[in-house]
mmCIF file of C-alpha atoms in Angstrom:
data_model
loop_
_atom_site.group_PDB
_atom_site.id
_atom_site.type_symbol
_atom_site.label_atom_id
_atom_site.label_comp_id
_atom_site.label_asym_id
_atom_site.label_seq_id
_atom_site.Cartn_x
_atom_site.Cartn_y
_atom_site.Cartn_z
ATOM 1 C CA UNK A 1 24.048 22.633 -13.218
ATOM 2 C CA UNK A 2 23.322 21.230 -16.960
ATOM 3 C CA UNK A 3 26.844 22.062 -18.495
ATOM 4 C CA UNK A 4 27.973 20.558 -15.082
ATOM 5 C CA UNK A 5 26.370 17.273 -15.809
ATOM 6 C CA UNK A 6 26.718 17.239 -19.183
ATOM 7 C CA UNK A 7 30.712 17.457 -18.642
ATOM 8 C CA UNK A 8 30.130 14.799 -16.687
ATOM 9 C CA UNK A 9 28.694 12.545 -18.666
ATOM 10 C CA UNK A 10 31.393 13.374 -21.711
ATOM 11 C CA UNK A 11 33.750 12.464 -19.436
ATOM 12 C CA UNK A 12 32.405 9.134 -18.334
ATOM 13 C CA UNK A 13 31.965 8.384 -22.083
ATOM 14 C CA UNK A 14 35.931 7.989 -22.024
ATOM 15 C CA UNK A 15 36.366 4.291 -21.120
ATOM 16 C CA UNK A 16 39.191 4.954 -18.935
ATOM 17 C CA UNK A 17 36.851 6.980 -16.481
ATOM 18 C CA UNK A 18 34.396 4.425 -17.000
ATOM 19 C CA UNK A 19 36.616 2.143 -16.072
ATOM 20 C CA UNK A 20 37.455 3.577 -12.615
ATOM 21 C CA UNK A 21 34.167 4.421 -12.152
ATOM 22 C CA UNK A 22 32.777 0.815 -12.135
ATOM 23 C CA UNK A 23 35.413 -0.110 -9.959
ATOM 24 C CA UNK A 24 34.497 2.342 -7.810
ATOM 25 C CA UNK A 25 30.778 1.855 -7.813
ATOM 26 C CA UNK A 26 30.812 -2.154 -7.818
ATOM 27 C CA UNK A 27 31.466 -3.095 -3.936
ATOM 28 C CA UNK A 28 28.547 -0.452 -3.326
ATOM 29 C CA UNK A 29 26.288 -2.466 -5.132
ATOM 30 C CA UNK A 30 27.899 -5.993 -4.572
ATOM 31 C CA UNK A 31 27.104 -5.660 -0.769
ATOM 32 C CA UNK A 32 23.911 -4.092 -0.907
ATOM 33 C CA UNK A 33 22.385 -6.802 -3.298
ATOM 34 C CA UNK A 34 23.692 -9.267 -0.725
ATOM 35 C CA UNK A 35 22.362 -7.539 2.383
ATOM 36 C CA UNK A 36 18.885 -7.025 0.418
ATOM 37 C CA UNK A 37 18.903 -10.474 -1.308
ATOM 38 C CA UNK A 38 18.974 -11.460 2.601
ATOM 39 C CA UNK A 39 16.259 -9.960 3.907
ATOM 40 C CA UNK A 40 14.038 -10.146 1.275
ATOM 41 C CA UNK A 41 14.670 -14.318 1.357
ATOM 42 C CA UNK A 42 13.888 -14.362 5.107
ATOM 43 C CA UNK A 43 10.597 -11.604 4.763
ATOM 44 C CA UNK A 44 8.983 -13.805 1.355
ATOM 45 C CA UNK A 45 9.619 -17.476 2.637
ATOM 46 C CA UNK A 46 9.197 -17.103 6.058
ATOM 47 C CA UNK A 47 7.723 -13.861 7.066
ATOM 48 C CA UNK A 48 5.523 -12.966 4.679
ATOM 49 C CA UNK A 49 1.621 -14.788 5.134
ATOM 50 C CA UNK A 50 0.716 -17.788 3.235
ATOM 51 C CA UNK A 51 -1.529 -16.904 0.351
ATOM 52 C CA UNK A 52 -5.400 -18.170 1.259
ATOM 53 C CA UNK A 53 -6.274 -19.574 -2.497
ATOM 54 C CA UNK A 54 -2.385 -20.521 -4.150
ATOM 55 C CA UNK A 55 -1.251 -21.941 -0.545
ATOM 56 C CA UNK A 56 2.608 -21.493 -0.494
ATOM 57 C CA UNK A 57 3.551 -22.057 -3.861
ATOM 58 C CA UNK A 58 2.783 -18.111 -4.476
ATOM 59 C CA UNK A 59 6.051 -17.649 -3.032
ATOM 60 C CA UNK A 60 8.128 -18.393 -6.281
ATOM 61 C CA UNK A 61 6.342 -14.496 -6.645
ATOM 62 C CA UNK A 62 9.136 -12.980 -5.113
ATOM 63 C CA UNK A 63 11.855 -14.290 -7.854
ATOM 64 C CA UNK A 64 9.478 -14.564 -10.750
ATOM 65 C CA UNK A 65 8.049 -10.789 -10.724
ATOM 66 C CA UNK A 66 11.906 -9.451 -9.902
ATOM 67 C CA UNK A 67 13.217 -11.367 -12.598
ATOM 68 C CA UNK A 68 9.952 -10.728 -15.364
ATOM 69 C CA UNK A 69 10.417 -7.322 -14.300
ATOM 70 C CA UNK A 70 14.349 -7.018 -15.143
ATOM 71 C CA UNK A 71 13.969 -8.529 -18.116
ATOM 72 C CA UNK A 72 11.819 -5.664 -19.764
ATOM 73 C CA UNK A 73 13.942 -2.632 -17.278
ATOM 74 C CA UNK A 74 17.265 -3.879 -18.779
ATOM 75 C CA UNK A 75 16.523 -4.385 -22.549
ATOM 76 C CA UNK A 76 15.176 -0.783 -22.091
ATOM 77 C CA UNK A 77 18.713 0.068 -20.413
ATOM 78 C CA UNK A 78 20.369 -1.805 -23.041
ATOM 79 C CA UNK A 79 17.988 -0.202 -26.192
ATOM 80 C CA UNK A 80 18.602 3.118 -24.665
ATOM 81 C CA UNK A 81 22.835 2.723 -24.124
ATOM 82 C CA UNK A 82 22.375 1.184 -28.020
ATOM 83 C CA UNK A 83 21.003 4.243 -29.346
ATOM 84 C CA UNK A 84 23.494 6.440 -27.231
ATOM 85 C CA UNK A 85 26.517 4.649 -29.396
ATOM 86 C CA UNK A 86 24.638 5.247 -32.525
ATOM 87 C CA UNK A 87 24.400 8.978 -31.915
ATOM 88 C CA UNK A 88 27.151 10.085 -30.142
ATOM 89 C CA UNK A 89 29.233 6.884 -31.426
ATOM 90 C CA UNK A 90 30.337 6.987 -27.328
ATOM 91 C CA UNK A 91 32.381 3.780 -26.894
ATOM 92 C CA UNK A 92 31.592 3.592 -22.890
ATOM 93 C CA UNK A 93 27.358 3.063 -24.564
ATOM 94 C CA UNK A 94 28.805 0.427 -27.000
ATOM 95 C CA UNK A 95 30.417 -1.592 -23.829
ATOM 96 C CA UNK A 96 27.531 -1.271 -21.837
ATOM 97 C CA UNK A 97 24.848 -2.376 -24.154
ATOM 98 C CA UNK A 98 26.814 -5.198 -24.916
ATOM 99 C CA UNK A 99 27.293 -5.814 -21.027
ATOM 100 C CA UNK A 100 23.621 -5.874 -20.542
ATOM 101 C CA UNK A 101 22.772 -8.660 -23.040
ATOM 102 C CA UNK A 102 23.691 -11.874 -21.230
ATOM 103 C CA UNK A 103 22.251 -10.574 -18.410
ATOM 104 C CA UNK A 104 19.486 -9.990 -19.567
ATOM 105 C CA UNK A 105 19.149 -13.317 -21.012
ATOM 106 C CA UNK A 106 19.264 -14.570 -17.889
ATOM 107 C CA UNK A 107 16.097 -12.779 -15.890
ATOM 108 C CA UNK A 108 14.140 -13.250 -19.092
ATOM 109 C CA UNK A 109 15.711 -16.998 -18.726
ATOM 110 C CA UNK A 110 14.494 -16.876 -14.852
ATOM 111 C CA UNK A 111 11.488 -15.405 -15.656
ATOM 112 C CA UNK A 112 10.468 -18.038 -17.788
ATOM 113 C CA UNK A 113 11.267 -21.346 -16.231
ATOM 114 C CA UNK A 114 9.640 -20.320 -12.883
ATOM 115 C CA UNK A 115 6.698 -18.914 -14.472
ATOM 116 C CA UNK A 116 6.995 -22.813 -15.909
ATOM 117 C CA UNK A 117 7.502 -23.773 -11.947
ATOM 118 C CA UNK A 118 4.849 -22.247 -11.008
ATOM 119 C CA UNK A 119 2.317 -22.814 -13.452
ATOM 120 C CA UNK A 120 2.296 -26.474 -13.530
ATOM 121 C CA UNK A 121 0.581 -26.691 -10.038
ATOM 122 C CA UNK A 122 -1.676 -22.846 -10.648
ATOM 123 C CA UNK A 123 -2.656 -23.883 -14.269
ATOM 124 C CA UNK A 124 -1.890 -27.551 -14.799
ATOM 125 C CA UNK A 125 0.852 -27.054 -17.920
ATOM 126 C CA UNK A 126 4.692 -26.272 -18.238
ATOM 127 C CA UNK A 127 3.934 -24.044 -21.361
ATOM 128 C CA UNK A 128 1.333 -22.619 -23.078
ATOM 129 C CA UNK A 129 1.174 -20.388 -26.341
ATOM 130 C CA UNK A 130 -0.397 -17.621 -25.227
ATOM 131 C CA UNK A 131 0.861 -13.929 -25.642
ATOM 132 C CA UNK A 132 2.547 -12.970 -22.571
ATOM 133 C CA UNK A 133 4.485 -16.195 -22.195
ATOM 134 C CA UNK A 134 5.261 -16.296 -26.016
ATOM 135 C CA UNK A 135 6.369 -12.269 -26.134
ATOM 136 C CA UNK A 136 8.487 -13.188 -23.263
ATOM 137 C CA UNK A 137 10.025 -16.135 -25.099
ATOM 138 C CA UNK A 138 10.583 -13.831 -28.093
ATOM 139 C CA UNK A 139 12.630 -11.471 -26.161
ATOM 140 C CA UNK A 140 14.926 -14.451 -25.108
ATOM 141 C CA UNK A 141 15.885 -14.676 -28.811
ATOM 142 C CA UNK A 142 15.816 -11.049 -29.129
ATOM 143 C CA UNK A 143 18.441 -11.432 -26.357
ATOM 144 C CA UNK A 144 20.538 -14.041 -28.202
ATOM 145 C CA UNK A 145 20.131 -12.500 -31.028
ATOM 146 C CA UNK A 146 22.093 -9.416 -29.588
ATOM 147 C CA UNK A 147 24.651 -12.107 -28.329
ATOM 148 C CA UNK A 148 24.866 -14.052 -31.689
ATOM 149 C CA UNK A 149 25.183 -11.037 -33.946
ATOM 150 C CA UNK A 150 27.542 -9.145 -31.496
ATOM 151 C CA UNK A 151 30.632 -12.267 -31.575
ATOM 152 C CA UNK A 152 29.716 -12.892 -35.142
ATOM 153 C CA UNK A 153 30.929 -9.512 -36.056
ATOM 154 C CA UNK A 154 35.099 -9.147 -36.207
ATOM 155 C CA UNK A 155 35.283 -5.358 -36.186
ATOM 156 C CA UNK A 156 33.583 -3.826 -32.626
ATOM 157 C CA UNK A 157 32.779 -0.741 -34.155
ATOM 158 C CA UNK A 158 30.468 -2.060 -36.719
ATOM 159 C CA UNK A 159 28.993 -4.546 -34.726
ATOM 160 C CA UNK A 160 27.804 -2.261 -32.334
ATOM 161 C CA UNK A 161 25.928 -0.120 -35.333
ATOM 162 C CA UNK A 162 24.147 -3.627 -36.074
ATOM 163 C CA UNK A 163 23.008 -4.624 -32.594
ATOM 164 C CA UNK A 164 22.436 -1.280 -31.839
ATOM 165 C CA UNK A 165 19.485 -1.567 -34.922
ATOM 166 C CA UNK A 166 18.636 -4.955 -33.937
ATOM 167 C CA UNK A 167 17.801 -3.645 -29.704
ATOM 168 C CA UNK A 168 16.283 -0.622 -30.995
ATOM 169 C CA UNK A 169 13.509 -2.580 -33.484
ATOM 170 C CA UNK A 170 13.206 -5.126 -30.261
ATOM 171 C CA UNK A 171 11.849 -2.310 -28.592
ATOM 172 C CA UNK A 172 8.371 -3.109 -29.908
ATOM 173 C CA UNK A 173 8.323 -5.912 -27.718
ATOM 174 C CA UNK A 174 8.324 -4.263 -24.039
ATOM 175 C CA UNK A 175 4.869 -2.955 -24.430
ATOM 176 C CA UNK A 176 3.647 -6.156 -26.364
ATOM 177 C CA UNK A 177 4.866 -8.409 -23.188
ATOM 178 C CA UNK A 178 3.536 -5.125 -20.815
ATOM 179 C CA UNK A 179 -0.093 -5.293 -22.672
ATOM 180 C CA UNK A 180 -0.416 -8.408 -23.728
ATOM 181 C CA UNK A 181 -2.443 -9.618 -20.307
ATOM 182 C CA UNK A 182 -5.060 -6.705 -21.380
ATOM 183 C CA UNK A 183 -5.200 -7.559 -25.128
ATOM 184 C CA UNK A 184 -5.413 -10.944 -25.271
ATOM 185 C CA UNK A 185 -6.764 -13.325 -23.880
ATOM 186 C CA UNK A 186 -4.304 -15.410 -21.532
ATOM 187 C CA UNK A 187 -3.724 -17.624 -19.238
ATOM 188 C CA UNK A 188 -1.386 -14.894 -17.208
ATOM 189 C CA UNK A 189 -3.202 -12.780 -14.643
ATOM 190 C CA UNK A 190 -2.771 -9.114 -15.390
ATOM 191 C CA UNK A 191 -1.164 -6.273 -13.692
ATOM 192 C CA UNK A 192 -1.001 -6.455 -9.962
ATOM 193 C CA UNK A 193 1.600 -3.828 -9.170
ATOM 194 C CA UNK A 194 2.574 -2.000 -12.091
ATOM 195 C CA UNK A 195 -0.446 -0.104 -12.663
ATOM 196 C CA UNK A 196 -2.261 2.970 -11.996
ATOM 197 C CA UNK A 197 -4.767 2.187 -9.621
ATOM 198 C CA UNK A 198 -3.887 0.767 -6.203
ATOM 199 C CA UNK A 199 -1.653 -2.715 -6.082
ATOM 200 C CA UNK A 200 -4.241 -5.368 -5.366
ATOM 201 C CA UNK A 201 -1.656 -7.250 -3.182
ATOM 202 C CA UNK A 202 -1.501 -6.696 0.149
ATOM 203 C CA UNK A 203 1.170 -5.098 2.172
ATOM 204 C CA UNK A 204 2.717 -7.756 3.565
ATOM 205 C CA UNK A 205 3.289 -9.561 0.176
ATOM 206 C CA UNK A 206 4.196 -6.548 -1.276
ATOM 207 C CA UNK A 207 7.151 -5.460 0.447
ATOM 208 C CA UNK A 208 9.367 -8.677 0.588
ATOM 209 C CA UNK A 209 8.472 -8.241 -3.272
ATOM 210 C CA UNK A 210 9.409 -4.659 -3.463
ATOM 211 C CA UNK A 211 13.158 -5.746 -1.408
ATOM 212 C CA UNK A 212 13.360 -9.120 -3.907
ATOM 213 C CA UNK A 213 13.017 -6.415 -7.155
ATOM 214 C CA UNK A 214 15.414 -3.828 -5.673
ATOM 215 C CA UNK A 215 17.948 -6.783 -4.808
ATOM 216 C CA UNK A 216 18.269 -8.073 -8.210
ATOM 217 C CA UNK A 217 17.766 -4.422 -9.792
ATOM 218 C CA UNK A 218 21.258 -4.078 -7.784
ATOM 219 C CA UNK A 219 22.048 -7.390 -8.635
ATOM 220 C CA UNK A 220 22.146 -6.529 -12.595
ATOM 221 C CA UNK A 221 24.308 -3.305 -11.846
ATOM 222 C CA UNK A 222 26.810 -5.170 -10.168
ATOM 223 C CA UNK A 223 27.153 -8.125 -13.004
ATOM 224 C CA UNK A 224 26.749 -5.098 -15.308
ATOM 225 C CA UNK A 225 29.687 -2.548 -14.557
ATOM 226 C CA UNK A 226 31.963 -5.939 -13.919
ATOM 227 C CA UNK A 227 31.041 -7.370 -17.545
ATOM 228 C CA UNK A 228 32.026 -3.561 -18.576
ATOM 229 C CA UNK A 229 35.392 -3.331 -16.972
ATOM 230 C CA UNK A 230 35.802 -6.597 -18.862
ATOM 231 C CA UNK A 231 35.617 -5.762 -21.865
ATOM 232 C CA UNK A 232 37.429 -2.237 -21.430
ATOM 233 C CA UNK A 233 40.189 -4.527 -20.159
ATOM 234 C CA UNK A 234 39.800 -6.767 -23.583
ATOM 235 C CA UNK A 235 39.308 -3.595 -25.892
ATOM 236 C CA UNK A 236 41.996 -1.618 -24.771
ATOM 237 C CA UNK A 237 44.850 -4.029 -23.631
ATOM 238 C CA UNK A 238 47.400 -2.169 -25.754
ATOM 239 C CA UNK A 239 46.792 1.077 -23.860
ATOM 240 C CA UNK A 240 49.466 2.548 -21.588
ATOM 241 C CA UNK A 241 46.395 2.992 -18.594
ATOM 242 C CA UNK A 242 45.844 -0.491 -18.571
ATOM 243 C CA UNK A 243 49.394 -1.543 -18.366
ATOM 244 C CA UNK A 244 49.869 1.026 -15.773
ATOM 245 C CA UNK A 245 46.702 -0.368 -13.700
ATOM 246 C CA UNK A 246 47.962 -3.979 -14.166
ATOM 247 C CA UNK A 247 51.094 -2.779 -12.459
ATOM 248 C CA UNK A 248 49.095 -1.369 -9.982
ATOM 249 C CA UNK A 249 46.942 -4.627 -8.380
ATOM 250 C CA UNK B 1 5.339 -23.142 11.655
ATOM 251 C CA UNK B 2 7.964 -25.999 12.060
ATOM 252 C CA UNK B 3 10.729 -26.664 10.318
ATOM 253 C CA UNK B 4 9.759 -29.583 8.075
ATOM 254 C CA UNK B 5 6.462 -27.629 7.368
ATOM 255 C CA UNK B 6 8.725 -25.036 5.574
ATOM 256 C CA UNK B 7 10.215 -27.645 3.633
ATOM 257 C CA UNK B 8 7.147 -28.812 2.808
ATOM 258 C CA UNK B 9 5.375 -25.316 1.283
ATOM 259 C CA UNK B 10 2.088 -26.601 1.675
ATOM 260 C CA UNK B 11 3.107 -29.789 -0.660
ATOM 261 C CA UNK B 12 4.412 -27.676 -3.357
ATOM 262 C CA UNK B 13 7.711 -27.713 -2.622
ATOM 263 C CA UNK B 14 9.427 -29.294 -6.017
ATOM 264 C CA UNK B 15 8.332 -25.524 -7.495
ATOM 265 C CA UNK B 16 9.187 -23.345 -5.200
ATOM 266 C CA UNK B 17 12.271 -25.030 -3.806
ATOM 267 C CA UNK B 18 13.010 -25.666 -7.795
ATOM 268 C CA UNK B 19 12.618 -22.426 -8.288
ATOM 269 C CA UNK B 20 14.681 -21.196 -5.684
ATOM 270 C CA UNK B 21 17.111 -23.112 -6.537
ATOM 271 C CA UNK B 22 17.512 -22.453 -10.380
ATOM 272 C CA UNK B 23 17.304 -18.716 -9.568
ATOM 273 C CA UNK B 24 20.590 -18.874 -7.305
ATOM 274 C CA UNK B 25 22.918 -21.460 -9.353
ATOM 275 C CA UNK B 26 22.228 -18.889 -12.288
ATOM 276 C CA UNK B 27 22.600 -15.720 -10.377
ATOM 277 C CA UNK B 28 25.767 -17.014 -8.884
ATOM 278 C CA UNK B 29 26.950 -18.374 -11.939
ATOM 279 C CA UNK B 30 26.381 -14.823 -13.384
ATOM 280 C CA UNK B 31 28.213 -13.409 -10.438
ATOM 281 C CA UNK B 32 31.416 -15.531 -10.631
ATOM 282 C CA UNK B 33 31.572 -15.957 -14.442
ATOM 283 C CA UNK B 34 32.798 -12.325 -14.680
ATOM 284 C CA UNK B 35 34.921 -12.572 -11.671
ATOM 285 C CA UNK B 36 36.787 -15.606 -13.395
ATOM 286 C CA UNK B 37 37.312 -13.933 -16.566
ATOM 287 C CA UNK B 38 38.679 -10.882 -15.116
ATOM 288 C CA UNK B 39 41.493 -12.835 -13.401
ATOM 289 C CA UNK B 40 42.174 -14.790 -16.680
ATOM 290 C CA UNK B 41 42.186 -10.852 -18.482
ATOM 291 C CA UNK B 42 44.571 -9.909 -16.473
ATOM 292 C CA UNK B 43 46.687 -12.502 -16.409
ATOM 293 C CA UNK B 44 46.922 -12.500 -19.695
ATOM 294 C CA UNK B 45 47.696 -8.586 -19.999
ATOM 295 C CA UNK B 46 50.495 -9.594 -17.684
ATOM 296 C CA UNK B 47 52.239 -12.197 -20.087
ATOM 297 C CA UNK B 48 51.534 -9.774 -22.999
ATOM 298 C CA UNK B 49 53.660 -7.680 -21.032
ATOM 299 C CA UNK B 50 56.714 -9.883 -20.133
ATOM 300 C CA UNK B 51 56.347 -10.628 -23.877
ATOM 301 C CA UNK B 52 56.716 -7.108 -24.960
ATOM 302 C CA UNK B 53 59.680 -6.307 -22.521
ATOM 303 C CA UNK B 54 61.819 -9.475 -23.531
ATOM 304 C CA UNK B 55 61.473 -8.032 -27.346
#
């Protein structure tokens, strides 16, 4: 079953599987994230109760969690793909690492300005320096930083090596923006989901909350695999399989 | 729960709606950006091509 997977996997590192893969994978994904996206709209804004102390402007919940959320699952994904191309030096890692960047930017981006939304009428300020909102900030530039160093370097190979460093030293970040409700102290109120004991939310926030995250956990692997295909398309426009597959559409 | 009483969200409806709104321009922009540049890719793989047949 291991060998099984394993060949598997080898073979997927080839970015001509990879590249079939994602095309394969992407409508899958596209459509659910639409369908879910949907539903989960409908269920949080009209559905779902109105909150008896925040009134209705708890409802920016359902896109601020999702998108806090992403930010910290894909820079993991991305960290993890990183140190796949700096082991195995597997092309198909370098491509997706780099595809996860920008999109990551943009849920930490997200997560941000309607945290700002929504803390203007909660706590009476745009922005405050406290430690979640300021970790969160920093992994926007860890983020760019990925972005800047990635373009700035000619030769692909070699600029994967260096973001591959810089995402795997970011890494200290997740559980500084994970703790940073429990060791400081912060405006932010702490864990309401993500945590051992029972989610103190009740069932009827939760679940539009639970369909928002899984909408825009497909929404990233769609964006994802097409950013991929991308840039197999750029890397490897002198190869005969990607002549072949032009021919083909 | 009418209509304009959605709308409204309980008087905070510059955030959420704001919100709302900044979430989907971005998403979609994230969407389409790749879709774009994929058409651009390959039409440019197809000129590379006509270029390397008329040499």
């Amino acid at each position: 079953m291991f060998t099984k997977f394993y060949k598997w996997l080898i073979k997927l590192a080839s970015l001509r599987n990879f590249y079939f893969f994602a095309g394969k994978l992407i409508p899958w994904f596209g459509w659910s994230t639409l369908i879910l996206m949907v539903v989960g709209l409908y269920w949080g804004l009209v559905e779902a109760p109105t909150d008896y102390q925040q009134k209705d402007s708890y409802r920016i919940i359902f896109i601020h969690v999702p998108a806090a959320w992403m930010s910290l699952f894909i820079y993991m994904m991305m960290a993890f793909s990183a140190a796949a191309s700096l082991i195995w030096k597997t092309k198909a890692s370098e491509v997706f690492a780099n595809s996860c960047a920008p999109i990551g930017a943009i849920f930490t981006f997200l997560a941000l300005a309607t945290g700002s939304l929504w803390g203007k009428p909660m706590w009476g300020t745009y922005w405050e320096w406290d430690a979640r909102l300021t970790s969160e900030l920093v992994l926007l530039f860890l983020y760019l930083g990925y972005i800047a160093l990635q373009s700035a370097i000619e030769d692909k190979r070699s600029a994967a090596r260096a973001t591959a460093i810089l995402a795997i030293v970011g890494v200290v970040n997740i559980p500084i923006i994970h703790y940073s409700v429990e060791w400081w102290f912060t405006l932010h109120q702490g864990a309401t989901v993500a945590k051992f004991d029972k989610p103190s939310m009740d069932i009827s926030m939760l679940i539009p909350l639970l369909i928002m995250a899984t909408a825009f956990k497909l929404y990233f692997f769609t964006v994802v695999l097409m950013r991929s295909r991308n840039e197999i398309l750029e890397r490897e426009s002198h190869s005969n399989w990607v002549t072949e597959e032009k021919e083909r559409l | 729960m009418t209509f304009s009483e959605f709308l409204y969200m309980d008087g905070y409806y510059a955030f959420v709606w704001g919100s709302y709104a900044l979430s989907f321009i971005v998403m979609l922009a994230g969407f389409f950006g790749p879709m774009r540049r994929r058409k651009q890719l390959l039409k440019q793989l197809g000129r590379k091509k006509k270029r390397g047949q008329r040499t």
